[in-house]
mmCIF file of C-alpha atoms in Angstrom:
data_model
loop_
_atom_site.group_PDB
_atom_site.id
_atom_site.type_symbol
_atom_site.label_atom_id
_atom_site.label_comp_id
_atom_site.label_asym_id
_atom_site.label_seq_id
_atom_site.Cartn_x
_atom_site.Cartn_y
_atom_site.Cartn_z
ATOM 1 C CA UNK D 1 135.251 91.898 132.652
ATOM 2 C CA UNK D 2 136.320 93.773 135.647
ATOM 3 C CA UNK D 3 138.832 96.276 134.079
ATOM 4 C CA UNK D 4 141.768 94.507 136.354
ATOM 5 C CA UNK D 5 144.228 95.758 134.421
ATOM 6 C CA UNK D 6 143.183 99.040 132.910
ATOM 7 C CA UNK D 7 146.233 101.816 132.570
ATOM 8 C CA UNK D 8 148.642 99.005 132.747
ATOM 9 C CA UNK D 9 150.705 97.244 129.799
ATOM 10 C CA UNK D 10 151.834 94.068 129.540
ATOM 11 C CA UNK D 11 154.183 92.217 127.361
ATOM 12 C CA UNK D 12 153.587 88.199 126.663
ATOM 13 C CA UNK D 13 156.231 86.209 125.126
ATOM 14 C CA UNK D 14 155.181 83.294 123.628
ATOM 15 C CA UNK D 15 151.950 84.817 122.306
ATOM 16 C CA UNK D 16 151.168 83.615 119.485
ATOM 17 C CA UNK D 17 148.961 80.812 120.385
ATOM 18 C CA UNK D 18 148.196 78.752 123.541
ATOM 19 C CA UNK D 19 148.495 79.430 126.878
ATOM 20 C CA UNK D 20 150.792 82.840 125.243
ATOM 21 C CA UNK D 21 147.650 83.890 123.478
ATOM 22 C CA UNK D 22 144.596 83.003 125.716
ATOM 23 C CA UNK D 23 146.788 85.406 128.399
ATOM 24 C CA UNK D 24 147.056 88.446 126.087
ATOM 25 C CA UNK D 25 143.707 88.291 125.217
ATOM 26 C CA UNK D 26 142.512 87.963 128.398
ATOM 27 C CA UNK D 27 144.641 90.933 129.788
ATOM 28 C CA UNK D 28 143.429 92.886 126.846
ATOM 29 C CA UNK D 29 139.826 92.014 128.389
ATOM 30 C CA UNK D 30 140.527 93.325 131.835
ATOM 31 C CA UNK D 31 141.632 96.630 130.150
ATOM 32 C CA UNK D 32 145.607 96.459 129.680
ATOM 33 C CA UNK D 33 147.246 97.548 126.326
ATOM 34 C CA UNK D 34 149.662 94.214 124.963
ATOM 35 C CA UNK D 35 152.636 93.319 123.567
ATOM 36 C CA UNK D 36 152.321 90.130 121.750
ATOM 37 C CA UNK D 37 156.106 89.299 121.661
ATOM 38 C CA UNK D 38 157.763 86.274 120.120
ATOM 39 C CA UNK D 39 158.256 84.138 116.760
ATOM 40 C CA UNK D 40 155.860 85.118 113.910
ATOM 41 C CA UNK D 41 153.622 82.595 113.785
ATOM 42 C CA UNK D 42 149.983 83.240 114.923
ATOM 43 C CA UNK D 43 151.030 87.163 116.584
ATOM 44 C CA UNK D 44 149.092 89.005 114.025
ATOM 45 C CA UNK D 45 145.720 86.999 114.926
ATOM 46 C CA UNK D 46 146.403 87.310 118.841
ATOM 47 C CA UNK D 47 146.884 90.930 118.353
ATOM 48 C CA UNK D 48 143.390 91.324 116.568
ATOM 49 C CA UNK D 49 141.676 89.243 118.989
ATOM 50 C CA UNK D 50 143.625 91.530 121.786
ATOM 51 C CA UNK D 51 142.111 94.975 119.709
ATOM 52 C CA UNK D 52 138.786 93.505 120.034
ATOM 53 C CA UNK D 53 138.955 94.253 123.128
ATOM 54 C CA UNK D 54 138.990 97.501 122.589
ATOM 55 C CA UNK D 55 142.748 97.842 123.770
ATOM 56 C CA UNK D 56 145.826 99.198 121.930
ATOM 57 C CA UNK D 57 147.822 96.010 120.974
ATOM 58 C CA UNK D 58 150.455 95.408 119.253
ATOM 59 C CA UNK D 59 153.206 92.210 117.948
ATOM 60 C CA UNK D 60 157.034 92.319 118.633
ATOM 61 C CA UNK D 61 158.694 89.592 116.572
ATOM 62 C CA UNK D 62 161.633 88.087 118.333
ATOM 63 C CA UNK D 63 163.173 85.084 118.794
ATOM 64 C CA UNK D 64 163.969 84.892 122.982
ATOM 65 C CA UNK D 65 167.143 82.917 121.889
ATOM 66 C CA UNK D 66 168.913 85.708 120.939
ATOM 67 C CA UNK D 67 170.479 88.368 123.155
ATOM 68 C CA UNK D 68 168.663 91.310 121.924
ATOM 69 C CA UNK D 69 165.002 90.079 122.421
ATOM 70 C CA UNK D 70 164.764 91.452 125.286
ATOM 71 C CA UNK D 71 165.595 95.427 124.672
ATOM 72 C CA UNK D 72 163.669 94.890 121.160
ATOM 73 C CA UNK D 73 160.484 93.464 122.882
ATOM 74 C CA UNK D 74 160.541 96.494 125.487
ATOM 75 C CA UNK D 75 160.747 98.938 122.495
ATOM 76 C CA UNK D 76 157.418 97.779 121.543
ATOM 77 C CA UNK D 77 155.848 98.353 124.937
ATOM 78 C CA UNK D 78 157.765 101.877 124.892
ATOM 79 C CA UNK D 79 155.763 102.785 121.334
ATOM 80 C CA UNK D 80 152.581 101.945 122.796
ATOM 81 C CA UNK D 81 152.666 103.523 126.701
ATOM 82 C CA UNK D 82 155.203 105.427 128.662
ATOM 83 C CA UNK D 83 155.623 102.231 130.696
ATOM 84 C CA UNK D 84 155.452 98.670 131.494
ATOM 85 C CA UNK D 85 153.794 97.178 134.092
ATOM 86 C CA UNK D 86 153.210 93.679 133.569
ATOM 87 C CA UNK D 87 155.344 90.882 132.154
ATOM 88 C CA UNK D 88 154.438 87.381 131.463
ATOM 89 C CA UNK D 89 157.662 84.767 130.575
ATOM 90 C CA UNK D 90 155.667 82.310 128.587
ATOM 91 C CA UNK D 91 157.701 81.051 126.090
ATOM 92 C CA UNK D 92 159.409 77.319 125.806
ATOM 93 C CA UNK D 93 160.400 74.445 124.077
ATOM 94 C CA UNK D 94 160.268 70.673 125.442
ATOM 95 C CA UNK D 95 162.709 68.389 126.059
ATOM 96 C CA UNK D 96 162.233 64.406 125.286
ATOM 97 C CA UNK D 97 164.601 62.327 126.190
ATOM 98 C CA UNK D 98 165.640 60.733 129.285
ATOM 99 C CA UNK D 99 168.588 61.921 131.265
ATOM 100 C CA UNK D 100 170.891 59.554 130.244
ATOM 101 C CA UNK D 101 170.175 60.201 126.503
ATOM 102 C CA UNK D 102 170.343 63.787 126.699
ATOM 103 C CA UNK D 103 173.069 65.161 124.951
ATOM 104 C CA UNK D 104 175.052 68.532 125.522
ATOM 105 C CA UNK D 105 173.305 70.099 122.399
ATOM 106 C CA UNK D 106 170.065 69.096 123.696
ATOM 107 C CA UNK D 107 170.307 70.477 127.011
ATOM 108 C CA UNK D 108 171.809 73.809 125.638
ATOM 109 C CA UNK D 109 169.161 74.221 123.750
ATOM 110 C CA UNK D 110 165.899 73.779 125.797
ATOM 111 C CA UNK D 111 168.099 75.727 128.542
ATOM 112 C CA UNK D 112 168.699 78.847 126.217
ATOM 113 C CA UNK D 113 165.378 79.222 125.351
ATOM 114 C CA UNK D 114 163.365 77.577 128.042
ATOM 115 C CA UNK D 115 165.200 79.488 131.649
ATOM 116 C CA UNK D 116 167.921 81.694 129.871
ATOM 117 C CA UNK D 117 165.252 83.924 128.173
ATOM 118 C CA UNK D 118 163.650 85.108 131.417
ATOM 119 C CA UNK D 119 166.543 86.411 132.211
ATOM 120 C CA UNK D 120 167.154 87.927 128.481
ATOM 121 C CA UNK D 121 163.725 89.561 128.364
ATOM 122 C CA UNK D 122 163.333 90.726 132.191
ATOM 123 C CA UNK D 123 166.891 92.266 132.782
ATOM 124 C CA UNK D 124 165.408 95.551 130.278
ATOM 125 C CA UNK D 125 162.003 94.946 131.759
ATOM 126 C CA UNK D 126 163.550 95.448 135.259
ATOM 127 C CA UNK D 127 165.764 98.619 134.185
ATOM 128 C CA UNK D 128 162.810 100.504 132.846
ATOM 129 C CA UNK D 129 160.923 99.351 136.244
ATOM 130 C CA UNK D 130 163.738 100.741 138.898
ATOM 131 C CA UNK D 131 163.246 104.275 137.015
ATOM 132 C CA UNK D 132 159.698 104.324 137.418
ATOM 133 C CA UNK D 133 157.241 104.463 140.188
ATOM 134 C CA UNK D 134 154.584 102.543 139.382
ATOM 135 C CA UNK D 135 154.445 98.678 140.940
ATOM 136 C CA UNK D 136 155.261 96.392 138.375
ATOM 137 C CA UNK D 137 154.374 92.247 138.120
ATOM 138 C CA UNK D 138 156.279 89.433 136.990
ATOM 139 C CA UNK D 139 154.505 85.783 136.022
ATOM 140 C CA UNK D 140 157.034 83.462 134.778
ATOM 141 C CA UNK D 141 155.551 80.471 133.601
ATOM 142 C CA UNK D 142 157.067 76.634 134.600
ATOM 143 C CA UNK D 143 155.856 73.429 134.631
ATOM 144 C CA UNK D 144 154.910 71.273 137.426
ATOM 145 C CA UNK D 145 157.238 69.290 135.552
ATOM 146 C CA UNK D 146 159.593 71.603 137.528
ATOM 147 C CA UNK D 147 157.997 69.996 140.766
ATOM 148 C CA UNK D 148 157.864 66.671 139.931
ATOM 149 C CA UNK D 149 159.323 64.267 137.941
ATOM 150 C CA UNK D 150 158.307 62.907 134.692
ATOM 151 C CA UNK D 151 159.795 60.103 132.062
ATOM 152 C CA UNK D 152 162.244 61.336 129.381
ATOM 153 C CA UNK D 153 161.552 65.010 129.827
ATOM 154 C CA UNK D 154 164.989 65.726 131.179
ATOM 155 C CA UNK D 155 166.096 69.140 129.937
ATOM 156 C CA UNK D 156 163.109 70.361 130.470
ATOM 157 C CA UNK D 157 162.285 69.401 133.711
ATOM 158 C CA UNK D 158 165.654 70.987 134.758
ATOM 159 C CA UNK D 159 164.695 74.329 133.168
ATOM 160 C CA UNK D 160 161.424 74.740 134.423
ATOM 161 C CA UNK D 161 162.552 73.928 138.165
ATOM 162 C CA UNK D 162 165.850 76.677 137.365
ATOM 163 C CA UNK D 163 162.939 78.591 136.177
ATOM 164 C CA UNK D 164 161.239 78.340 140.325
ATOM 165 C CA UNK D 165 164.864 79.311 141.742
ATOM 166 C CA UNK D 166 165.053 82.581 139.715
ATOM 167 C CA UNK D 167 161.627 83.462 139.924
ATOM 168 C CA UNK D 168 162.265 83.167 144.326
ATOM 169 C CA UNK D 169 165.981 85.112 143.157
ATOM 170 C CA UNK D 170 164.757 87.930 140.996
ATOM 171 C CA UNK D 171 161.354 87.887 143.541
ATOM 172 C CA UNK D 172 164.091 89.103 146.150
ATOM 173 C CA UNK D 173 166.065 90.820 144.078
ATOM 174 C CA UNK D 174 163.543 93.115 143.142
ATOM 175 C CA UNK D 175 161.406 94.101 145.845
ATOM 176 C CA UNK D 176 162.958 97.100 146.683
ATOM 177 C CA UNK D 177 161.836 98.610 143.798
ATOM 178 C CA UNK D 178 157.996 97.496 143.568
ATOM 179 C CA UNK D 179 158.045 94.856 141.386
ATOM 180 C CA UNK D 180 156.706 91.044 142.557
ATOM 181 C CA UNK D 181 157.538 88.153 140.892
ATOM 182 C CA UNK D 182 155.423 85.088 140.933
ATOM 183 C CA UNK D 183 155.697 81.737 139.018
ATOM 184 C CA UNK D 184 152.776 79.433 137.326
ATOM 185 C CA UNK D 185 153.109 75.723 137.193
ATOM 186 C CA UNK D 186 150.678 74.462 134.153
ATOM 187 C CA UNK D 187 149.983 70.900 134.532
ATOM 188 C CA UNK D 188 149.067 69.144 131.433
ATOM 189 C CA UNK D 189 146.668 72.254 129.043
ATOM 190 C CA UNK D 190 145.290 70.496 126.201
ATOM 191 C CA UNK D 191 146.598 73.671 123.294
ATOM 192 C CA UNK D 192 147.663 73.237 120.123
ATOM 193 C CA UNK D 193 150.976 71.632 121.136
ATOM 194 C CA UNK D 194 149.475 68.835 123.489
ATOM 195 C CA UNK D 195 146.514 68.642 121.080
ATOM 196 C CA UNK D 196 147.563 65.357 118.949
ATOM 197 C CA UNK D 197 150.040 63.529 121.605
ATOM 198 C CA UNK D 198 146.434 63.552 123.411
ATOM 199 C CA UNK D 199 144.585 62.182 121.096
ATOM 200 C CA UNK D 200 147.303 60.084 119.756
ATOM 201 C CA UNK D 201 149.287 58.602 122.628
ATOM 202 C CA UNK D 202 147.090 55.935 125.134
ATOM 203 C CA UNK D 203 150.754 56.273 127.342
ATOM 204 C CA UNK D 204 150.801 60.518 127.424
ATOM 205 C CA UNK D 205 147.171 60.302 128.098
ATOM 206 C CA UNK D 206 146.900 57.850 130.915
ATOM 207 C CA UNK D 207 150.306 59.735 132.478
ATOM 208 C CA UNK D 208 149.870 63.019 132.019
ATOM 209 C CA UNK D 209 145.274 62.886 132.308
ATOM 210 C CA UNK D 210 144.476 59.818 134.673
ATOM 211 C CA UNK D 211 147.167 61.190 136.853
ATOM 212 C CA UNK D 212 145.264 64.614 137.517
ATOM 213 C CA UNK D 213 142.926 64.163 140.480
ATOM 214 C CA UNK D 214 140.483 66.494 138.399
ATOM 215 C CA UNK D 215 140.429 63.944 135.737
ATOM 216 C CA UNK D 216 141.082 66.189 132.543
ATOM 217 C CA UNK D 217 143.824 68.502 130.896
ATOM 218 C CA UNK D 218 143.511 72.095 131.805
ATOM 219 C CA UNK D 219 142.520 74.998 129.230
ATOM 220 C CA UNK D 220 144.860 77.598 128.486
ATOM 221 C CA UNK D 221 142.384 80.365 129.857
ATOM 222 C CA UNK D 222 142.196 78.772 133.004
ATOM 223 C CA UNK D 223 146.202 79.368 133.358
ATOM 224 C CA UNK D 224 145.332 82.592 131.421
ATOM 225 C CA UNK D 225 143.500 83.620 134.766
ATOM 226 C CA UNK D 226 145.679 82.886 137.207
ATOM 227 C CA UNK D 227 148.380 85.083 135.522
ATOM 228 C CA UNK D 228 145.790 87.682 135.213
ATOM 229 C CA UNK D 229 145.525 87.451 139.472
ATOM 230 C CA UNK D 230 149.153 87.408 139.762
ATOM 231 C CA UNK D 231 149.486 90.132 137.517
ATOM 232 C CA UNK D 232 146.760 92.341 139.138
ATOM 233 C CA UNK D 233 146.510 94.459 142.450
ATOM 234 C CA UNK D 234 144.898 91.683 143.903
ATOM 235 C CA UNK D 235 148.190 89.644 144.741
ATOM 236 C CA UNK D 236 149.676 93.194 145.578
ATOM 237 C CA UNK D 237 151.203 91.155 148.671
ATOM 238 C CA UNK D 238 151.873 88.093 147.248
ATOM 239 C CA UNK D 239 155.348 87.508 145.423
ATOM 240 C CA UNK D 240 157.908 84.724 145.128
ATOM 241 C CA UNK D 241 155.259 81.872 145.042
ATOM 242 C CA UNK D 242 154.374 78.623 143.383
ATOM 243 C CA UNK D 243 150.793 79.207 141.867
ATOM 244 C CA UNK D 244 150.145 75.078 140.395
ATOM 245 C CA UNK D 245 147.204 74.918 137.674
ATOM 246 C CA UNK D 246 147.621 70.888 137.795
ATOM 247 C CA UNK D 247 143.834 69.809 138.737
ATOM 248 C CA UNK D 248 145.704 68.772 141.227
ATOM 249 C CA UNK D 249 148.337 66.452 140.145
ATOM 250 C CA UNK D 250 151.159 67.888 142.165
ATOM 251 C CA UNK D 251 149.426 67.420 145.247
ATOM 252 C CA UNK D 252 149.525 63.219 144.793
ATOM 253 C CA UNK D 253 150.963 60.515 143.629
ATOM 254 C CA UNK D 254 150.166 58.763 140.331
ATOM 255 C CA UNK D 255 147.227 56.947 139.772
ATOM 256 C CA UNK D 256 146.577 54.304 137.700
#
């Protein structure tokens, strides 16, 4: 690796496994001390494959639900480094039912976790950032399920797309102090949580795999690396964009 990210730290949500973990660990190989941050499950591991790395890493255990995550996960980063550079909104929860099934506790639901967590976990993340000088990165990751529309996938469709409009918001927003803010739009990544509706479901497969031009889910290190570009000095003049890991899928219509 190319040492991308060396002196920098970055917090992942969502890290214990997928997309979440292949992005730690592949920050942790381009030199930046982690924060593994979210529910218990599977943090431990992705912090040990992180330290292999020879990196300091670390887990903060929160659930992005609640309205403390945030300041707790960023107290984590503070034990580790005198700053935060880099912060990746990973985590989220699907929605599957059709609009006109969706019900109010639903909806609430996906939304708290799904959109209403970037917001919980970048507002301390921001703070910390307007009081120091170092440029700071935001990836916030949607769906291109927040580009296009899919069956019975609702709630969250409609977070994922809220999730574009505050990425271009907060991108604006927080210029002025050095800190870009991109979002990535994962088409369908065969991880643990696609895994056995892939090998299960003939209908998920033919929608969400003969639909991709490339012909064939994504891997969660291939989204891994496009946060890793977003996150880096590389896109030092990029901010408020769409980056689409779809193979392609948002760029046509279905196919059969």
């Amino acid at each position: 690796m190319t040492g991308r990210l060396s002196g920098k730290t970055a917090i992942v949500t969502g890290a214990g496994s997928g997309i979440g973990r292949a992005t730690a660990i592949r920050f942790a190989q381009e030199g930046a001390s982690v924060v593994a941050a979210g529910l218990p499950e599977g943090l431990d591991e992705t912090v040990e494959f992180c330290r292999e790395a020879g990196v300091r890493a670390v887990a903060a255990v929160a659930d992005v639900s609640q309205a403390t995550s945030g300041e707790a996960i960023l107290e984590a980063a503070l034990g580790i480094s005198s700053c935060a550079n880099v912060l990746v909104n990973n985590v989220g929860i699907a929605g599957t039912t059709a609009a006109y099934d969706t019900t109010d506790e639903e909806f609430d639901r996906v939304f708290d976790v799904n959109l209403k967590s970037v917001l919980r976990v970048s507002r301390p993340f921001l703070q910390l950032c307007r009081s120091q000088s170092a440029p700071a990165s935001i990836v916030n990751i949607s769906s291109v399920q927040g580009i296009l529309g899919f069956p019975n996938n609702a709630s969250y469709a409609a977070t994922k797309a809220g999730m574009i409009g505050l990425t271009r918001q907060m991108a604006n927003d927080c210029a002025r102090f050095n800190v870009r803010v991109n979002v990535v739009a994962p088409g369908i990544i065969d991880t643990p949580r696609t895994e056995e509706r892939l090998r299960d479901s003939p209908a998920f497969r033919k929608l969400s795999v003969q639909s991709t031009p490339l012909g064939r889910p994504g891997r969660a290190d291939e989204v891994a690396a496009a946060c890793l570009f977003l996150a880096s000095d590389d896109a030092s003049f990029i901010t408020g964009q769409i980056l689409a890991v779809d193979g392609g899928a948002s760029a046509t219509v279905f196919r059969s």
